[in-house]
Short mmCIF file of C-alpha atoms (C1' of nucleotides) in Angstrom, two decimals:
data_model
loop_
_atom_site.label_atom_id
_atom_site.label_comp_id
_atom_site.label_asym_id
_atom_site.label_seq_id
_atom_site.Cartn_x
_atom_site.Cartn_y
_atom_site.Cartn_z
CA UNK A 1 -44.59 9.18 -4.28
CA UNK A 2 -42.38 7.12 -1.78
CA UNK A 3 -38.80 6.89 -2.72
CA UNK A 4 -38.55 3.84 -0.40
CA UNK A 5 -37.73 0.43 -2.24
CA UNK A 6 -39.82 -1.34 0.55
CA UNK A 7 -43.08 0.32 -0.55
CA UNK A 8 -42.67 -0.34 -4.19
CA UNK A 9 -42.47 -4.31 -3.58
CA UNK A 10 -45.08 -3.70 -1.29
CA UNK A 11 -47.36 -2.29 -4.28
CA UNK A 12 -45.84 -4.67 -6.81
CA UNK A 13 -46.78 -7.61 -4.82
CA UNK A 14 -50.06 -6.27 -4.08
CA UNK A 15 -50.46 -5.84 -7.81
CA UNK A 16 -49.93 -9.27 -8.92
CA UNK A 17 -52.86 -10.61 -6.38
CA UNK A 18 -50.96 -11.33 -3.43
CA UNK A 19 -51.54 -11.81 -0.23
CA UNK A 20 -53.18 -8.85 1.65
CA UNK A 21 -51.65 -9.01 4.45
CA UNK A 22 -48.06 -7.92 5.94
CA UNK A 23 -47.60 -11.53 6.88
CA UNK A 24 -48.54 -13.02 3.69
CA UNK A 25 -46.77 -10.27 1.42
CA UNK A 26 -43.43 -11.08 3.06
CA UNK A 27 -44.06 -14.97 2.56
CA UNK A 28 -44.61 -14.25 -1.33
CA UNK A 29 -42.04 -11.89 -1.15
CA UNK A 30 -39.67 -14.47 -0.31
CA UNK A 31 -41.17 -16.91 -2.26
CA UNK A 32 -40.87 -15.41 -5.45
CA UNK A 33 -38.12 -12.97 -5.63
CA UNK A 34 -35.89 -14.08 -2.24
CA UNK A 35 -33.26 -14.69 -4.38
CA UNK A 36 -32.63 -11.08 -4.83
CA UNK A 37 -34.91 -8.99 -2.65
CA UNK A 38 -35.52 -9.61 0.66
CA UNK A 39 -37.75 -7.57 3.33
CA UNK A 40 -38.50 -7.88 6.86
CA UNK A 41 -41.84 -7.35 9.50
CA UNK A 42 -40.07 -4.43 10.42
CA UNK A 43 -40.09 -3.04 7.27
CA UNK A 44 -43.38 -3.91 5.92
CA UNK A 45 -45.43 -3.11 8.55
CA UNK A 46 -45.15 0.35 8.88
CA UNK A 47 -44.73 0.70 5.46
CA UNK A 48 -48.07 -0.50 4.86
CA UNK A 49 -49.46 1.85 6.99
CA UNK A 50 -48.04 4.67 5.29
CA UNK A 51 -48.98 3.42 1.99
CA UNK A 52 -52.31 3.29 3.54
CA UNK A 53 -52.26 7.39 4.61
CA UNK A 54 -51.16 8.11 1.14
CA UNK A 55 -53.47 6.65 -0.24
CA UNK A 56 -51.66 3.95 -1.92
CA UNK A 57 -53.47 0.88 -0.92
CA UNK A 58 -56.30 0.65 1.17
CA UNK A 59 -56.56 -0.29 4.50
CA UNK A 60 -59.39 -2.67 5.82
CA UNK A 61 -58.63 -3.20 9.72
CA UNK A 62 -59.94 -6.38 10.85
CA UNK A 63 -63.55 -6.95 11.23
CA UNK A 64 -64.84 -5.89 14.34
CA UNK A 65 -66.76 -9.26 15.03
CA UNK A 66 -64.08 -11.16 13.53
CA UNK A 67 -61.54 -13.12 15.67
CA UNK A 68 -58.57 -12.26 13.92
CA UNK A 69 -56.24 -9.20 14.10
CA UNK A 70 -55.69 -9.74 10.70
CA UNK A 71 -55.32 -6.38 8.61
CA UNK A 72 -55.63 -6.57 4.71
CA UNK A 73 -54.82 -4.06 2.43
CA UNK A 74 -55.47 -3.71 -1.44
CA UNK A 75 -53.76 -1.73 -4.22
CA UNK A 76 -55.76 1.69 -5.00
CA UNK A 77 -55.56 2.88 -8.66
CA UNK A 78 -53.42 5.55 -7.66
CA UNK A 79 -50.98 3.07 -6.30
CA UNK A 80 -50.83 1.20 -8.69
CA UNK A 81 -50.38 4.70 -11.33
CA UNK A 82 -47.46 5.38 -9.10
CA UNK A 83 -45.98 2.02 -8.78
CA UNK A 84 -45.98 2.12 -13.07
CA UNK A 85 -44.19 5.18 -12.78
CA UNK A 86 -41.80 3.98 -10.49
CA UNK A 87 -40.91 1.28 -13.13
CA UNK A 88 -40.11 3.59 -15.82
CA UNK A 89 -37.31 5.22 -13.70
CA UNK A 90 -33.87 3.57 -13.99
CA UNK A 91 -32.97 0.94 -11.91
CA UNK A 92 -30.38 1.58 -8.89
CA UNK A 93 -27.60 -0.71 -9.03
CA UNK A 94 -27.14 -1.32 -5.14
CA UNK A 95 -23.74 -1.15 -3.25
CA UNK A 96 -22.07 -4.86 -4.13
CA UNK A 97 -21.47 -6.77 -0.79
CA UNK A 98 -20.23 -10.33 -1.06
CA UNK A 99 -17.89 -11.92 1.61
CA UNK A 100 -17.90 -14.83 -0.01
CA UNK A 101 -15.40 -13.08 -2.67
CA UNK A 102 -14.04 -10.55 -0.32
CA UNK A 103 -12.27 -14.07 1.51
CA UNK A 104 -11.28 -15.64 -1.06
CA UNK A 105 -10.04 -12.58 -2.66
CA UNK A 106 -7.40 -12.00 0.47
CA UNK A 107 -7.59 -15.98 1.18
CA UNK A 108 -3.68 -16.26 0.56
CA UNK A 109 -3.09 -15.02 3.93
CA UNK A 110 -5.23 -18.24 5.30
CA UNK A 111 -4.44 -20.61 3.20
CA UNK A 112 -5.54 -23.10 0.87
CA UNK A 113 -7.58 -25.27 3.40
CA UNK A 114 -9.85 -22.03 4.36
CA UNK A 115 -11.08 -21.26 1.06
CA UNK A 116 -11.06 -24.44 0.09
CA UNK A 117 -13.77 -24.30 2.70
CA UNK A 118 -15.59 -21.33 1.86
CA UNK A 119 -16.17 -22.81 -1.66
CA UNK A 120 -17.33 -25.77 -0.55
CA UNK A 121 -20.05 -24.40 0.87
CA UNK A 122 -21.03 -22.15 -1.44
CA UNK A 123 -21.07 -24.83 -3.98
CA UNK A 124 -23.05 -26.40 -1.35
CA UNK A 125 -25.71 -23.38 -1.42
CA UNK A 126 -25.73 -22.92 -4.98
CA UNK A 127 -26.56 -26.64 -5.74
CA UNK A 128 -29.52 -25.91 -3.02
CA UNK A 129 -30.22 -22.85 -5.04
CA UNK A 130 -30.45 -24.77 -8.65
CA UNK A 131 -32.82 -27.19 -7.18
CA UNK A 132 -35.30 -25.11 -6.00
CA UNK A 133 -35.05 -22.52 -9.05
CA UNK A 134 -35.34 -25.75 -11.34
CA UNK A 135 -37.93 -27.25 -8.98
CA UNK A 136 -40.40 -23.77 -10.10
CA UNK A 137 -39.45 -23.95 -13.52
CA UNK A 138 -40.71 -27.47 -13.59
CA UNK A 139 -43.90 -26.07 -11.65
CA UNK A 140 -44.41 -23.31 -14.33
CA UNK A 141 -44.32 -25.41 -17.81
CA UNK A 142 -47.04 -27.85 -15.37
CA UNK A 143 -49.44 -25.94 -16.68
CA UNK A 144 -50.17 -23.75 -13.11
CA UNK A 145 -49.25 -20.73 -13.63
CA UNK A 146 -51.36 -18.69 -15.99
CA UNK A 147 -50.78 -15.42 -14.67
CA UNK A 148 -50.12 -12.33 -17.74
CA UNK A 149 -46.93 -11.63 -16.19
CA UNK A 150 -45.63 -14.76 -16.29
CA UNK A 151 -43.35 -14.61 -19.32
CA UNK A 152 -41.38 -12.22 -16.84
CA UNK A 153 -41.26 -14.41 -14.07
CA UNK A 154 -39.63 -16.97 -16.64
CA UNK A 155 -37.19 -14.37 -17.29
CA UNK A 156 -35.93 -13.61 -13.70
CA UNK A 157 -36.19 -17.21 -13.29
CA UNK A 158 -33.63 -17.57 -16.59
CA UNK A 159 -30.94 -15.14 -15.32
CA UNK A 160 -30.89 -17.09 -11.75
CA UNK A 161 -30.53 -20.65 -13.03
CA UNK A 162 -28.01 -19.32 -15.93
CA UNK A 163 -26.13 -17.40 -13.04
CA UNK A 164 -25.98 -20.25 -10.52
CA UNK A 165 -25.37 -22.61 -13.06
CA UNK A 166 -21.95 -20.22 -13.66
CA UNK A 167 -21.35 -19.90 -10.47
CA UNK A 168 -21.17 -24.09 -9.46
CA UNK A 169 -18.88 -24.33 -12.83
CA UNK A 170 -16.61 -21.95 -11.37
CA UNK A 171 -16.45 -24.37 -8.10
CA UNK A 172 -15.70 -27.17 -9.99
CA UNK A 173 -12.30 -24.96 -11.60
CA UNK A 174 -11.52 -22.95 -8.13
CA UNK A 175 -11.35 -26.01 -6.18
CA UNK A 176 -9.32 -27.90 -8.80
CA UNK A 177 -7.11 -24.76 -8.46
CA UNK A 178 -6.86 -24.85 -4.83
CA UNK A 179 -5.96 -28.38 -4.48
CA UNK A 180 -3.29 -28.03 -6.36
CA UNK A 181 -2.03 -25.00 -4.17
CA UNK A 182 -1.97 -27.04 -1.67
CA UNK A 183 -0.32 -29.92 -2.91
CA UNK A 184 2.55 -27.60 -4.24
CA UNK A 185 2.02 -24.69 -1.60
CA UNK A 186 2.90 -27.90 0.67
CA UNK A 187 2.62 -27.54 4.60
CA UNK A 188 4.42 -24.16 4.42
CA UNK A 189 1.38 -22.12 4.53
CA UNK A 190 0.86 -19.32 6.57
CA UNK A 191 1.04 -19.79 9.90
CA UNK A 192 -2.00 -20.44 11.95
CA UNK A 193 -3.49 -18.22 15.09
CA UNK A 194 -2.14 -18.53 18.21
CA UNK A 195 -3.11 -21.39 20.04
CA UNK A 196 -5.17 -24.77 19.87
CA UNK A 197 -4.65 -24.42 16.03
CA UNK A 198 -5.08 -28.27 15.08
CA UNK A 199 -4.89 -28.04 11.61
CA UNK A 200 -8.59 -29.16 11.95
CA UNK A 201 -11.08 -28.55 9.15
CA UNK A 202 -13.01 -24.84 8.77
CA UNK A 203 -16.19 -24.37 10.96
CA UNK A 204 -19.03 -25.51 9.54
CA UNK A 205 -21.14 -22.42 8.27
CA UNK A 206 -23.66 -21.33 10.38
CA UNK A 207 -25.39 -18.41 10.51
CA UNK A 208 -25.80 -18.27 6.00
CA UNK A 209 -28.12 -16.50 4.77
CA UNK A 210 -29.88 -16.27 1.18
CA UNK B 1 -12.02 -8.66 17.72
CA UNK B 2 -13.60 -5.89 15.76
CA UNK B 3 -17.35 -7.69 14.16
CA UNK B 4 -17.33 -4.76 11.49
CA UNK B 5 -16.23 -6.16 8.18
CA UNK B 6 -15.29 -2.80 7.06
CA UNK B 7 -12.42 -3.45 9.61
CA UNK B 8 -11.33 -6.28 8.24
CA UNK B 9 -11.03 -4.92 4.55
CA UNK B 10 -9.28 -2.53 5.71
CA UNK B 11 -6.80 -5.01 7.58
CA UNK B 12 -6.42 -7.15 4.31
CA UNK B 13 -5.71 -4.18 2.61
CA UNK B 14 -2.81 -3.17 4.56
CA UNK B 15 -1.98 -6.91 4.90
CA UNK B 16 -0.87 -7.05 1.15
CA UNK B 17 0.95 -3.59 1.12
CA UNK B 18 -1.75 -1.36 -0.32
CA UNK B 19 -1.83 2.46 0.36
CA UNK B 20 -1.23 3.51 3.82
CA UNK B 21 -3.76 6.17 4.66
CA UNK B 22 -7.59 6.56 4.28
CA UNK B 23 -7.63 7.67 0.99
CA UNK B 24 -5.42 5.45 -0.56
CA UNK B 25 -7.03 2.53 1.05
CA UNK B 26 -10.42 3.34 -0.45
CA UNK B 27 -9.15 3.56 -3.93
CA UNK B 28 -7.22 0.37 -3.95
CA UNK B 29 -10.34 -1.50 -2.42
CA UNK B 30 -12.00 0.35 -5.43
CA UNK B 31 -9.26 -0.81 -7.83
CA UNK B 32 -9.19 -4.34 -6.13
CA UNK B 33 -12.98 -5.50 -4.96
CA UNK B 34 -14.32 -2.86 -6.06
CA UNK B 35 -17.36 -4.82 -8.14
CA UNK B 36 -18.53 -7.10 -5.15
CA UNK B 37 -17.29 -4.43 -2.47
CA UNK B 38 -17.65 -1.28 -1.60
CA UNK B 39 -16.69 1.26 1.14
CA UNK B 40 -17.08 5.05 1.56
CA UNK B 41 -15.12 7.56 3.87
CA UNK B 42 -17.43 7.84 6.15
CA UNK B 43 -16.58 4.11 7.01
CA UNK B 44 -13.15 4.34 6.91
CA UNK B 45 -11.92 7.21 8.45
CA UNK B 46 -13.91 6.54 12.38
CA UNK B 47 -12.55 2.88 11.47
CA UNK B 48 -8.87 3.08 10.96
CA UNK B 49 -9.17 5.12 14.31
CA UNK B 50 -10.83 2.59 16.11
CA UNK B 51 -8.15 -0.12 14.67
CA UNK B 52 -5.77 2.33 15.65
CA UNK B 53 -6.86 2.44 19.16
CA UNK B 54 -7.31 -1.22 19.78
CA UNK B 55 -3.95 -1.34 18.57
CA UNK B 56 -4.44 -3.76 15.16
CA UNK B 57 -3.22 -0.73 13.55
CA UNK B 58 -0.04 1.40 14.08
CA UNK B 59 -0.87 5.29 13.23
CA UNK B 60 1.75 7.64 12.41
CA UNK B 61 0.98 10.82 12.52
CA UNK B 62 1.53 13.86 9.67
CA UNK B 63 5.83 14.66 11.27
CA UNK B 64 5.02 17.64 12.41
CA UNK B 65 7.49 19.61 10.08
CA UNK B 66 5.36 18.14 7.28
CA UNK B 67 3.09 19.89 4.51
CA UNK B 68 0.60 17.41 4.85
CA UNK B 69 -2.07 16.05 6.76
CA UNK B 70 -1.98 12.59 5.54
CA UNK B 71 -2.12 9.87 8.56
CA UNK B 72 -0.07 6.83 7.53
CA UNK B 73 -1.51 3.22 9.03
CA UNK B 74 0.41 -0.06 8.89
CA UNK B 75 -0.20 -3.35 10.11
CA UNK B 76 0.39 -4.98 13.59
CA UNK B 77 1.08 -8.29 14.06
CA UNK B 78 -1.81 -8.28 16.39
CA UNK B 79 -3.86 -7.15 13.48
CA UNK B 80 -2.55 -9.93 10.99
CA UNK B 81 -3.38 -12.32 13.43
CA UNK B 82 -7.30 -11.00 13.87
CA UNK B 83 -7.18 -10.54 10.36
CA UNK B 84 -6.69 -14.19 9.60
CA UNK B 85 -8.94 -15.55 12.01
CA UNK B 86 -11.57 -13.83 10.74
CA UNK B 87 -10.94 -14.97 7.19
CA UNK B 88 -11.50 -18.73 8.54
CA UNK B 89 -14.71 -17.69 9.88
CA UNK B 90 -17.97 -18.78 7.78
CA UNK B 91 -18.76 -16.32 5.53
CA UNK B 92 -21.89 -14.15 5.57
CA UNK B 93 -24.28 -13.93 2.79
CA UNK B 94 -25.29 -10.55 2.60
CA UNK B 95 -28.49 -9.74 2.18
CA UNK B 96 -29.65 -9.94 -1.81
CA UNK B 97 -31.01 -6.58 -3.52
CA UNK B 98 -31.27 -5.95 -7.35
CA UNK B 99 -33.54 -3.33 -8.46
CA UNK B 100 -33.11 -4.40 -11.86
CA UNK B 101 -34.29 -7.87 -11.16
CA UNK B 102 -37.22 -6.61 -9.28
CA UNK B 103 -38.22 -4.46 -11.87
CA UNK B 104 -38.09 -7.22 -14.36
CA UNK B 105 -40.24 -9.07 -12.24
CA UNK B 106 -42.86 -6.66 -12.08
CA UNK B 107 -41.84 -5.88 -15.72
CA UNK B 108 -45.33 -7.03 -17.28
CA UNK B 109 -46.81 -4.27 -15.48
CA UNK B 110 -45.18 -2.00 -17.46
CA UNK B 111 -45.05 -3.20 -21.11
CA UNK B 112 -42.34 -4.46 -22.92
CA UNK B 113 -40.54 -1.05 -23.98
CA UNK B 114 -39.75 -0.73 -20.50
CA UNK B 115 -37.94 -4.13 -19.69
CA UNK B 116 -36.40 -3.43 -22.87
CA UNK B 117 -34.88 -0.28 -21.62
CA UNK B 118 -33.55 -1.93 -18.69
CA UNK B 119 -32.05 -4.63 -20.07
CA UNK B 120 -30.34 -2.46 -22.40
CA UNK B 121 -28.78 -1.08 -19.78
CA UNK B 122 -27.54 -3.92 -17.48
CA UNK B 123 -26.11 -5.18 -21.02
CA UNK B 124 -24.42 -1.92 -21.48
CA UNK B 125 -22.13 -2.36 -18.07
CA UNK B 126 -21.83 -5.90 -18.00
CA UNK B 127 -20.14 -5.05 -20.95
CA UNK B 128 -18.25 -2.18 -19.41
CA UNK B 129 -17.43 -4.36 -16.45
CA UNK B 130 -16.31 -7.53 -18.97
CA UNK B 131 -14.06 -5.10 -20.57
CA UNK B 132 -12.51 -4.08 -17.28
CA UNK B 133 -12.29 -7.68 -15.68
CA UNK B 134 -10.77 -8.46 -19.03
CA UNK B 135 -8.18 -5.65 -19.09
CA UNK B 136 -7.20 -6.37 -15.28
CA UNK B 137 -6.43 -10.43 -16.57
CA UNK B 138 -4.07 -9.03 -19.33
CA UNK B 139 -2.32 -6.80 -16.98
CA UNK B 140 -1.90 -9.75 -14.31
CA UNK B 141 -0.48 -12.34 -17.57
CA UNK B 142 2.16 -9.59 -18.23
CA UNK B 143 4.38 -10.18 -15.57
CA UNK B 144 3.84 -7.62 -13.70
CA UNK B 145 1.77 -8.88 -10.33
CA UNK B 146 4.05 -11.35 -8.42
CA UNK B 147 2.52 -11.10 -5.38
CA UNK B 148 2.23 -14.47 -3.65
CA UNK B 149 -1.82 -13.99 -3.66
CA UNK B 150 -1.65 -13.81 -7.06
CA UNK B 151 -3.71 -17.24 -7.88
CA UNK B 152 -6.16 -16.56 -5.19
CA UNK B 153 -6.82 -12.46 -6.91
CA UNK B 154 -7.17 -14.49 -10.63
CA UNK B 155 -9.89 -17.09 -8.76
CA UNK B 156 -11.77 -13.78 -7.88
CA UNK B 157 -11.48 -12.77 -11.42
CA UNK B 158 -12.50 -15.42 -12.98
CA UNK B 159 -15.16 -15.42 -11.26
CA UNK B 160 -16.40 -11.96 -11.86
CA UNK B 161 -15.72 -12.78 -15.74
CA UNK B 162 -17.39 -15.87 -15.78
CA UNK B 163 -20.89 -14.44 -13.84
CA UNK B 164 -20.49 -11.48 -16.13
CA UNK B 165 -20.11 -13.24 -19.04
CA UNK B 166 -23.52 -15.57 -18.21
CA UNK B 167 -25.54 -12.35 -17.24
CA UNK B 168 -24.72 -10.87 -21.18
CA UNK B 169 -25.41 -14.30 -22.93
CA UNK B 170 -28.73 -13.78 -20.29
CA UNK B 171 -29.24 -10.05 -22.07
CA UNK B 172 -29.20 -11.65 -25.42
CA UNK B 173 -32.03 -14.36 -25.39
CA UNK B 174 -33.80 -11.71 -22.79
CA UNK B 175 -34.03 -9.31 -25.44
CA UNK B 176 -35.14 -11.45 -27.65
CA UNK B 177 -37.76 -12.39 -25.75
CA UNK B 178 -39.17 -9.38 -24.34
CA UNK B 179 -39.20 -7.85 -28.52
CA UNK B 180 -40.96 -10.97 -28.90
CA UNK B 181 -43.56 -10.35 -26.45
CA UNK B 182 -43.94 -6.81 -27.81
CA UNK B 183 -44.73 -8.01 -31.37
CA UNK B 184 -47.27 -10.68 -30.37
CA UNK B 185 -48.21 -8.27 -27.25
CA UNK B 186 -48.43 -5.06 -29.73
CA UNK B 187 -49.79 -1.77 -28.79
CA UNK B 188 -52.30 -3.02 -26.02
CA UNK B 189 -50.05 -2.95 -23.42
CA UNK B 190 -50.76 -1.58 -19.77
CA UNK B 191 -51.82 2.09 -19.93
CA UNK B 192 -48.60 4.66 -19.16
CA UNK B 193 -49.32 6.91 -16.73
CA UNK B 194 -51.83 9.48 -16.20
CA UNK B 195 -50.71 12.14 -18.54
CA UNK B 196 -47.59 13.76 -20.99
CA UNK B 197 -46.96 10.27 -21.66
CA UNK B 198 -45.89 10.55 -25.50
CA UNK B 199 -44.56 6.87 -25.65
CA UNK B 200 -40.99 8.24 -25.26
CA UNK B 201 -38.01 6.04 -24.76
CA UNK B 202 -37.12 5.56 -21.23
CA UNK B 203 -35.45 7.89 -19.56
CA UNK B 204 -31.66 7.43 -19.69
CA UNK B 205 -30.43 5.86 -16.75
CA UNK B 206 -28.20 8.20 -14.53
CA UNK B 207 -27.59 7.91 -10.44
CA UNK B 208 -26.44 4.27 -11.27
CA UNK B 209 -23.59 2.26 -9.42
CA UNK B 210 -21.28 0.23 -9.91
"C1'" DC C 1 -55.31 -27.50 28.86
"C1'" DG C 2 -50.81 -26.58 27.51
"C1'" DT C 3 -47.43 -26.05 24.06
"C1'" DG C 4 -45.78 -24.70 19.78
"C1'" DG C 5 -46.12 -22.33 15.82
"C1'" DC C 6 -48.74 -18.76 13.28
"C1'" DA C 7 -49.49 -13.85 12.77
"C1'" DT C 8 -48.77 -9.19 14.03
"C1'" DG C 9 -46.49 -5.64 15.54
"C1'" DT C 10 -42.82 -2.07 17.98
"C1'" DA C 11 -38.43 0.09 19.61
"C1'" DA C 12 -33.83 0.41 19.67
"C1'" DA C 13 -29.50 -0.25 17.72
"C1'" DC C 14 -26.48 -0.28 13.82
"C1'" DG C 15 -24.25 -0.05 9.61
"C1'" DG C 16 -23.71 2.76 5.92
"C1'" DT C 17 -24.29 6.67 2.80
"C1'" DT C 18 -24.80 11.51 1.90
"C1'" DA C 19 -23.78 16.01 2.35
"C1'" DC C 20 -21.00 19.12 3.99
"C1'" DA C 21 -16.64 21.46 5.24
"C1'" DT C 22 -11.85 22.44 4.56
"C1'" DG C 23 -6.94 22.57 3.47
"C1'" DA C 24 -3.27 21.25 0.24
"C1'" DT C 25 -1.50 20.48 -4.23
"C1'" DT C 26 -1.32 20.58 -8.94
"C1'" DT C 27 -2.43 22.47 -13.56
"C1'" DA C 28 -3.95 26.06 -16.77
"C1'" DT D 1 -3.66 33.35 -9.55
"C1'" DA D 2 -7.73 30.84 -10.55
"C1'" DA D 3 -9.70 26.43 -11.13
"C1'" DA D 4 -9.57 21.76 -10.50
"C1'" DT D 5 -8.65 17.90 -7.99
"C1'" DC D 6 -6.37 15.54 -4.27
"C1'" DA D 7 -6.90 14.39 0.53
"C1'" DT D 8 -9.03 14.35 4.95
"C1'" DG D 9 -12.46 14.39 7.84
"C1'" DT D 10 -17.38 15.05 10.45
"C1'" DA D 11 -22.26 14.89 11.39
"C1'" DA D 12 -26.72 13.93 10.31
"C1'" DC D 13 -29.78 11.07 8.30
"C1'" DC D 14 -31.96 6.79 6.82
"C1'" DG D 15 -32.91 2.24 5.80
"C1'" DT D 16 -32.64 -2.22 7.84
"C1'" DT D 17 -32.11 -5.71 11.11
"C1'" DT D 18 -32.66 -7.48 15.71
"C1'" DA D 19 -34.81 -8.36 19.68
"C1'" DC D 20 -38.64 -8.21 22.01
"C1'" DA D 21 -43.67 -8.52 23.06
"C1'" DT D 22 -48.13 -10.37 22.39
"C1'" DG D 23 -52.48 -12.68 21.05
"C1'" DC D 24 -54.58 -16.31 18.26
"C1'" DC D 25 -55.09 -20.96 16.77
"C1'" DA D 26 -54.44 -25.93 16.11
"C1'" DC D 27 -53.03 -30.15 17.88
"C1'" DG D 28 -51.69 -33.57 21.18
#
DNA sequence: CGTGGCATGTAAACGGTTACATGATTTA
DNA sequence: TAAATCATGTAACCGTTTACATGCCACG
């Protein structure tokens, strides 16, 4: 009975007939829940191979003959026992972490122009976002998907387009808001750092995640 | 140049005049960004040291006549300077984990009952949250708050209301759903586990955040 | 045949929480 | 004065990311 998130998407992945290897689990990780669980090699790997001791999936190492290095594991039936068990137990609501708001939030002591910014592009990466959640919701009503679960991908699916869809809204209002700052705010805004402070536009964001 | 964010809350905090030791820092960022941010002691304590040290900080000591032990911080100008040049910075997206979403995901695994339960529950503080987002907007309309980052603290909040507000409208038709599922589904659903399960409710969910 | 991307993995560093420890202050 | 809670801090632990290392495979 791992307590460790990793190994539970490991076994729910597993579960749902994908991939059977680390590379391909974190590929349909990302694929189908990225938008709010994300994982890494360093994770998954040797979590698999502790799943694999407990008994949790099984292992099949690469065929000796074979030319690949290519491990593949499987869900045991006592896997997937305890990953149904692990379901039942309440959900932990993880420690909220969102710069995004945490700038905006203390964004009077920059200035209009720098959130003005920051909104922009997360407008910029929600509108991304809405296209590709809309772009698999499209891809499930064409027929595809016939898995039993999927009324519960739908679901997930419904809380991240009604969520994003919020979110972009919200733009539209919060930059309305902060142009008008400006306008009345005027030129007197707090003064800029030190030196070689052109009043030029925010950097472009680099670096993003999600 | 500190890269630690919990740094730089800590410099906004003192930036618009809240508390002046550890403690009192950690309960307004509680008070303040407290549902997309989150710090604990063991962050803030070693930290205002370090700001303290690299002089973005002033530390007075307890006076030495004193009662107490309480270390008072303020502001440098050398810290309001980093401060704001971090806030024009691109923003990082933090890495995305819900549980609850996960376990929806997997939900079909499970059975209905089970989604059920957890929905119930994420309805249950949205609500609590919607209240509290809703209380703080009343308090900031009555006067009170005329700090100059008022508008940009109300963006924040309206925010928080407006995400909060989609998520329950989300709980609604989810519900619906997953009762639907359980009708048409009925009592074949997945097997609970191995044995004592008597089809209880779901266990109550305690050890949550937020 | 070489280059670039696929696939697999490991080790170290880091950020953050948890648990613990303790004194001071208030309240019953 | 006992209990509760305010206030301050430390140390260990753990999950996660990052950076690195490496072999296989396809394509030009």
């Amino acid at each position: 009975m791992p307590k460790n998130r990793t190994d539970y998407v490991i076994l729910g992945m597993l579960g749902i007939g994908s991939g059977g290897s680390g590379y391909e689990i974190r590929k349909a990780i990302e694929e189908t829940v990225g938008s709010f669980w994300g994982e890494s090699y360093g994770q998954i790997y040797p979590s698999l191979r502790r799943l694999a001791v407990e008994g949790l999936v099984e292992e099949r190492p690469p065929e000796s003959k074979s030319n690949t290095r290519r491990h593949e594991y499987a869900l045991t039936e006592s896997g997937r026992a305890c990953f149904r068990e692990w379901l039942r137990l309440p959900f932990q609501n993880d420690p909220p972490r969102n710069e995004f708001l945490l700038k905006l939030f203390f964004g009077g002591e920059a200035g209009p122009q720098v959130s003005i910014g920051h909104v922009r592009e997360v407008q910029r990466r929600n509108r991304q976002l809405l296209d590709t959640l809309h772009g698999i919701e499209a891809a499930a009503r064409n027929a595809s998907w016939q898995h039993p679960h999927r009324r519960y991908w739908m679901l997930t699916l419904n809380l991240g387009i009604a969520l994003t869809q919020a979110a972009l809204d919200w733009c539209d209002a919060a930059l309305a808001e902060l142009e008008t700052i400006e306008r009345s705010s005027g030129d007197h805004a707090p003064a800029p750092e030190a030196s070689g402070a052109k009043s030029d536009a925010i950097e472009t964001n680099e670096g993003a995640r999600q």
